Coordinates of C-alpha atoms in Angstrom, one line a residue:
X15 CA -38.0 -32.8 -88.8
X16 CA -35.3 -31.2 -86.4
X17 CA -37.0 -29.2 -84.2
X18 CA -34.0 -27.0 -84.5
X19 CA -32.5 -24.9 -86.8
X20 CA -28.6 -26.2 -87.4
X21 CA -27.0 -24.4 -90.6
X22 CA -24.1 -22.5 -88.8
X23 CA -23.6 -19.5 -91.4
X24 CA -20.2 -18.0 -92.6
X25 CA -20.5 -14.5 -92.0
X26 CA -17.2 -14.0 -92.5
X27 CA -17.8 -13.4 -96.5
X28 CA -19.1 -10.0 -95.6
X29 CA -15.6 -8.5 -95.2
X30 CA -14.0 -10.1 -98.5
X31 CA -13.5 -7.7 -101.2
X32 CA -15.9 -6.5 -103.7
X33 CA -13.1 -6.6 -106.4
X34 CA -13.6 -9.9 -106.7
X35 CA -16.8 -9.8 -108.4
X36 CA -15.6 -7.1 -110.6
X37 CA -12.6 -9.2 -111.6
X38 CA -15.7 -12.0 -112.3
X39 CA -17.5 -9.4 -114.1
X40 CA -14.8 -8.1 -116.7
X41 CA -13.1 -12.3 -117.3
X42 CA -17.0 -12.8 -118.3
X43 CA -17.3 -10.2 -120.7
X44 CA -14.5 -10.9 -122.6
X45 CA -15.0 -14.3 -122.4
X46 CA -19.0 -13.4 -124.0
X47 CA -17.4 -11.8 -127.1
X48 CA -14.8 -14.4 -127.6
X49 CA -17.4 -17.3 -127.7
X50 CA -19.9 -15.3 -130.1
X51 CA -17.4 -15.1 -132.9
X52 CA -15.9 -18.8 -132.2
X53 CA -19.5 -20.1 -132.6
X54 CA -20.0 -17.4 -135.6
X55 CA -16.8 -19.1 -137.1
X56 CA -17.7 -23.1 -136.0
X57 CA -21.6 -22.5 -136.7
X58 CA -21.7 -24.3 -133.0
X59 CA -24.9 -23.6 -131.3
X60 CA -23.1 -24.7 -128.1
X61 CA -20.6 -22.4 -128.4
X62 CA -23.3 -19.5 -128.9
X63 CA -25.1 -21.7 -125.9
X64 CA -22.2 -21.3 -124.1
X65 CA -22.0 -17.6 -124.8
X66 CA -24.8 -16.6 -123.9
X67 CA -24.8 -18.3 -120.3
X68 CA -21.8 -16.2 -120.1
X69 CA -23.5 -12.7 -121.1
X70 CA -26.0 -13.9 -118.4
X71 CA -23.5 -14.3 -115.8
X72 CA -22.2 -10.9 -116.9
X73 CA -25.7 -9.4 -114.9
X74 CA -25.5 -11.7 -112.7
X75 CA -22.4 -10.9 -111.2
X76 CA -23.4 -7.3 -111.5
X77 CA -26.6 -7.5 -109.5
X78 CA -24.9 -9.5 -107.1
X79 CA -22.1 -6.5 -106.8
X80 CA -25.2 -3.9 -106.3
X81 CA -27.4 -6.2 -103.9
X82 CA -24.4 -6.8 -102.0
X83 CA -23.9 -3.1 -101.0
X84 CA -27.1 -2.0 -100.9
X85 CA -27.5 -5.0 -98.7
X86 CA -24.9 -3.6 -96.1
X87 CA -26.9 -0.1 -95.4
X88 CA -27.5 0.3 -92.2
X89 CA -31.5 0.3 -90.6
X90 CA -33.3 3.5 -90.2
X91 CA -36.7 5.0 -89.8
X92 CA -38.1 3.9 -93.3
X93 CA -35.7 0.6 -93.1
X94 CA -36.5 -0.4 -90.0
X95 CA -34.8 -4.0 -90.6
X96 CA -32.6 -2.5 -92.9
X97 CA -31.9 -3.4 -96.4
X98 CA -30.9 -7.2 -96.0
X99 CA -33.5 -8.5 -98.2
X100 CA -31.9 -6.9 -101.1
X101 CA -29.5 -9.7 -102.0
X102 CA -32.8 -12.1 -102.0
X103 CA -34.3 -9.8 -104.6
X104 CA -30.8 -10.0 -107.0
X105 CA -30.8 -13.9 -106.2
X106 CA -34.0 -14.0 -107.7
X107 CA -33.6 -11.7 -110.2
X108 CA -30.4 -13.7 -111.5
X109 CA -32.1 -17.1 -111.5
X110 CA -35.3 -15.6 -113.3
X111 CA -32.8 -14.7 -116.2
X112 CA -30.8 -17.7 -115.9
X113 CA -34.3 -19.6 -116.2
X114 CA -35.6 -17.5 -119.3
X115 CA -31.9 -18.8 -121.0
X116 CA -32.4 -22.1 -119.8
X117 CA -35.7 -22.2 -121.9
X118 CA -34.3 -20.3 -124.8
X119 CA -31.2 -22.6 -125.6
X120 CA -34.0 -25.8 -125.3
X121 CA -35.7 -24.0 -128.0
X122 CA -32.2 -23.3 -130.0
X123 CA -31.4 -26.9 -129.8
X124 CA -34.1 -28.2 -130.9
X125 CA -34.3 -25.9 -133.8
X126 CA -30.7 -27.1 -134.7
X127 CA -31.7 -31.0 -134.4
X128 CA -34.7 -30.7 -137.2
X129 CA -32.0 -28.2 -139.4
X130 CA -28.4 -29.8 -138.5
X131 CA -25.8 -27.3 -139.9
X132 CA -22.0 -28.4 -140.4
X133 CA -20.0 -27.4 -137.2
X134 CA -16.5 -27.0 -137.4
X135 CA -15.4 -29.3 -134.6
X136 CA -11.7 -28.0 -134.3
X137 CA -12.8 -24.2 -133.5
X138 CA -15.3 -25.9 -131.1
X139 CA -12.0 -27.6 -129.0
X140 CA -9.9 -24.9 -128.9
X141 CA -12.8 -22.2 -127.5
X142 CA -14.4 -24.3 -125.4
X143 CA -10.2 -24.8 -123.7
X144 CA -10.5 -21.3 -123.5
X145 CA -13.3 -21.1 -121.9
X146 CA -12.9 -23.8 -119.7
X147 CA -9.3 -21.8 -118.1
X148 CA -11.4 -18.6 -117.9
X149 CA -14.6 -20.0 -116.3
X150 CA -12.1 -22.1 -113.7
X151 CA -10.5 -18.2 -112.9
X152 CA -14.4 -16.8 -112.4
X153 CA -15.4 -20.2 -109.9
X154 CA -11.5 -19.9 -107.8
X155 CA -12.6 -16.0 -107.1
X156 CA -16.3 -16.4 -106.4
X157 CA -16.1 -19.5 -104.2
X158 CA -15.0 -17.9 -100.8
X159 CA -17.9 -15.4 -101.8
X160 CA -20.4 -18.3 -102.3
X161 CA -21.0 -19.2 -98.7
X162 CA -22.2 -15.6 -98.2
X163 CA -25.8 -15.9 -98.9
X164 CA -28.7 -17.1 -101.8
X165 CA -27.3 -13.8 -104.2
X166 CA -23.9 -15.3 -103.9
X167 CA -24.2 -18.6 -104.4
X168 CA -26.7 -17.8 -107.5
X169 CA -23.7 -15.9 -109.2
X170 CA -21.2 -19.0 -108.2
X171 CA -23.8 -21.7 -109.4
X172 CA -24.1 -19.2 -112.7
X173 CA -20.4 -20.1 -113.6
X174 CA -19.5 -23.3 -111.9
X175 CA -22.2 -24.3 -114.5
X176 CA -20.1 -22.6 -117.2
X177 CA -17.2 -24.7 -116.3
X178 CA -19.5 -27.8 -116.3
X179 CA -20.9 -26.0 -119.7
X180 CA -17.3 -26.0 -121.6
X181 CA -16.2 -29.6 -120.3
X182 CA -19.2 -30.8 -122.2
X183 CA -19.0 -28.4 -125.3
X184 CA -15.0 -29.5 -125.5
X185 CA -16.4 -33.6 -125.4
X186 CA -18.9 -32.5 -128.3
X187 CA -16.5 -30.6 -130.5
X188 CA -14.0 -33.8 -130.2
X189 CA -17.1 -36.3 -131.1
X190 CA -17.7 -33.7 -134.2
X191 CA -14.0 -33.5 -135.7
X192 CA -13.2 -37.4 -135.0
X193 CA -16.4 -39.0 -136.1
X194 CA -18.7 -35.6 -137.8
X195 CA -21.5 -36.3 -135.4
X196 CA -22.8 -32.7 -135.3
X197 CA -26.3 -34.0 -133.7
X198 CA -23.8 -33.7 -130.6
X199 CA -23.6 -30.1 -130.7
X200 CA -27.1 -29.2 -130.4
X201 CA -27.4 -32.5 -127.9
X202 CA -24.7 -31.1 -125.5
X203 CA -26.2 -27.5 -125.9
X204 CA -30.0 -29.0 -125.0
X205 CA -28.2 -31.0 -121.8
X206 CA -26.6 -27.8 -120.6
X207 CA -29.8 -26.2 -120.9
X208 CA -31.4 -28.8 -118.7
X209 CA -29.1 -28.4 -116.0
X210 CA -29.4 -24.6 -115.9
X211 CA -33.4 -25.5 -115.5
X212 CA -33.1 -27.7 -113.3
X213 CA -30.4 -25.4 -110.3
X214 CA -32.4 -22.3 -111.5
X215 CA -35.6 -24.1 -110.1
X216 CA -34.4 -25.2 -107.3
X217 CA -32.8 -22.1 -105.9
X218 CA -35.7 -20.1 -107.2
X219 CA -37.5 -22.2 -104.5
X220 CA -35.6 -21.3 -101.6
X221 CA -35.4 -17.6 -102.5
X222 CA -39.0 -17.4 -102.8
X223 CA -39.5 -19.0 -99.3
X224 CA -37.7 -16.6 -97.3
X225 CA -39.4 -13.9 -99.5
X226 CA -43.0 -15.0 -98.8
X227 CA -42.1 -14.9 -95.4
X228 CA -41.8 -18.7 -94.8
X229 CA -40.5 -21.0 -91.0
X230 CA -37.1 -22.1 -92.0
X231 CA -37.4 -25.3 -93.3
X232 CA -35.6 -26.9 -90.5
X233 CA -37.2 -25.1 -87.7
X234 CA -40.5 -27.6 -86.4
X235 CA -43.1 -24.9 -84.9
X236 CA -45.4 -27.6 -83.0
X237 CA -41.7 -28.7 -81.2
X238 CA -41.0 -24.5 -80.4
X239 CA -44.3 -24.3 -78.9
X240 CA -44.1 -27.5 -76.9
X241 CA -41.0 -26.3 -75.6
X242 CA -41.8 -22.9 -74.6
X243 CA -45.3 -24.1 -72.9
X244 CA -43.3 -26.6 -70.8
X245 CA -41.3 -23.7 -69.0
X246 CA -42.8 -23.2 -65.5
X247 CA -45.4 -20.5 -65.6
X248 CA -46.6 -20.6 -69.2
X249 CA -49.9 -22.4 -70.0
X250 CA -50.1 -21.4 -73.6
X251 CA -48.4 -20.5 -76.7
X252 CA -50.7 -18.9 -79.8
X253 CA -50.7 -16.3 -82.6
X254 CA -47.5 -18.1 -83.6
X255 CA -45.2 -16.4 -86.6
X256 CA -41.9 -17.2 -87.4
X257 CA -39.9 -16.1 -90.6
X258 CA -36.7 -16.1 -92.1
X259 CA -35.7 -12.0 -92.2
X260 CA -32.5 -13.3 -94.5
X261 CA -31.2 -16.4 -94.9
X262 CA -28.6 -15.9 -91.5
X263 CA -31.8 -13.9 -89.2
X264 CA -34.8 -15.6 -87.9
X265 CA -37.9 -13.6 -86.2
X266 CA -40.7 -14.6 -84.2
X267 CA -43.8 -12.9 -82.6
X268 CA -46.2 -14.5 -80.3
X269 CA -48.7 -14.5 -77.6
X270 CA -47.9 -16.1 -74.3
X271 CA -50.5 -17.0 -71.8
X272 CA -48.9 -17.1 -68.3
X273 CA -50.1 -18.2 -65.1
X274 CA -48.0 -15.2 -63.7
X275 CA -50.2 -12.1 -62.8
X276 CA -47.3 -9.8 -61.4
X277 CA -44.7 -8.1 -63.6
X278 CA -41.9 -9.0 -61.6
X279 CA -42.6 -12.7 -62.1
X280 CA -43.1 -11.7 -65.7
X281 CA -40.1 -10.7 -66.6
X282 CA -37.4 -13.3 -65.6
X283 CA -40.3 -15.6 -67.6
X284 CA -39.6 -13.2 -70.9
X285 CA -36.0 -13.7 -70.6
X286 CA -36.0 -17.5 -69.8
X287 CA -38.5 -17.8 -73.2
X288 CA -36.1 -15.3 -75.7
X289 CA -33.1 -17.4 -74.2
X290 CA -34.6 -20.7 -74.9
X291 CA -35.6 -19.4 -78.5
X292 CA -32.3 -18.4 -79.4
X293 CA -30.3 -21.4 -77.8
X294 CA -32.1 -24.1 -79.0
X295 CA -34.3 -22.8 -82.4
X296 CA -31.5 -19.7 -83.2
X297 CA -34.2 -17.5 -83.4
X298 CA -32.6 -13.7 -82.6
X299 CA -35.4 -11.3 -82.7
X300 CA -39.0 -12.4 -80.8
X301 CA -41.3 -10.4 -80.3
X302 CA -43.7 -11.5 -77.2
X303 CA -47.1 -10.2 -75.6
X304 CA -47.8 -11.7 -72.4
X305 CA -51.3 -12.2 -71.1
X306 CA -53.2 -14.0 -68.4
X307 CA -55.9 -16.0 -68.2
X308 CA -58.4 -13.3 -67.9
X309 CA -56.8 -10.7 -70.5
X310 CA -56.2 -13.4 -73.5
X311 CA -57.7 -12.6 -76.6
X312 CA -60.5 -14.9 -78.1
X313 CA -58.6 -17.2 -80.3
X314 CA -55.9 -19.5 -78.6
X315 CA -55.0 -20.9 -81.8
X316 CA -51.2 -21.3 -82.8
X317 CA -52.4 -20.2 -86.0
X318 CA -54.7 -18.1 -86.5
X319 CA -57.2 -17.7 -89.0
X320 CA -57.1 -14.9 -91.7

């Protein structure tokens, strides 16, 4: 494991304009309505399938809108690291729903496979084109907005699947109008549903990490301590925390035991350890309590027990 931290982070996606995901929001919507009465006409459960993930998307998009803002209010005395977090909480929010439809349409498809129902396989083509055009639109505006952040990239993933969603649905409506195999409607319906398990998962995992506080995944804790105990006048590193603040802001607190008794030597010492942190681990906020030998408290552990 890198004993350093090496995702460089486009911050740039902060400036780009919020219209965007409104433009996403409203192509979705219409989009929702147009493939509930395609699959109401086809009797395609992967149109409705399809339809659905769209609605989904529809809050998706929205939460990520309203995260995003309330992400960029500033710190204050209640806020004291200011509202960053809030896009994690929409990120998780969004793949909790997508999960839930995930589940859902495996149910639906199933149901469909023990009671097949004629599909018309025509209707299925020409909505899931449709689709395919608008979901294409939604991905082109959202994907300078995906390298933003976990809340981002949720509401990206949401309809790059959607365009992934109609390239299958348009190969099952052609297998039903040339052959009449309508066990492929429910089959490409039960696939997509996979696939939005399986990224929902995934990302669900990450999100929850930086929520519960966790070392970035990349960041080795025994080679940060190593590293900061080598420097000349530290003899020990304990009471070790590092965690991820957002996905682009790292914190750390610690104890340091120094051989240095005198403030003066102390200080340069401070500065030589925060300037190691930040160069080599990208760590922008530490926190650190120097002690000597006679002043250090009981436990000299890098963790320490709860």
């Amino acid at each position: 494991m890198s004993s350093a931290h090496h995702h460089h982070h486009d911050h740039g996606t902060e400036n780009v304009s919020d219209k965007a995901l409104l433009w996403a929001v409203g192509l979705n919507v219409g989009l929702s309505v147009f493939e509930v009465a395609a699959g109401a006409i086809a009797g395609s459960v992967a149109l409705y399938a399809d339809a659905l993930h769209n609605f989904n998307d529809c809050a998706a998009l929205l939460i990520a809108y309203l995260a995003r803002r309330i992400a960029r209010q500033a710190a204050c005395s209640r806020y004291t690291f200011g509202r960053r977090r809030a896009e994690l909480i929409g990120a998780l929010i969004n793949l909790t729903a997508l999960l839930v439809v995930g589940v859902y349409l495996v149910g639906e498809s199933i149901s469909r496979f023990m009671q097949p129902t004629p599909v018309d396989g025509m209707w299925v083509m020409a909505a899931s084109v449709v689709a395919l055009v608008i979901d294409l639109g939604t991905v082109w505006l959202l994907w300078s907005l995906s390298k933003g952040g976990l809340n981002l990239r949720a509401a990206f993933v949401h309809n790059l699947s959607d365009a992934l969603s109609s390239v299958a649905v348009l190969a099952g409506g052609a297998a039903v109008w040339a052959w009449g195999w309508t066990w492929v409607d429910p089959g490409i319906s039960l696939m997509i549903a996979g696939y939005i398990i399986w990224l929902s998962i995934g990302m669900m995992r990450e999100t929850c990490h930086i929520l519960m506080e966790g070392a970035p995944p990349a960041l080795d804790t025994t080679a940060l301590q190593n590293a900061v105990e080598a420097l000349d006048g530290v003899s020990n590193l304990h009471h070790l925390h590092v965690w991820q603040l957002d996905e682009h802001h790292i914190a750390l607190e610690a104890h340091v035991v120094t051989t240095f008794a005198h403030m003066d030597q102390q200080t340069p010492l401070r500065e030589a350890i925060k300037r190691l942190l930040h160069d080599r681990f990208e760590i922008e906020h530490a926190t650190l309590e120097f002690e000597t030998g006679a002043t250090a408290c009981p436990s000299n552990e890098l963790f320490p027990p709860h």
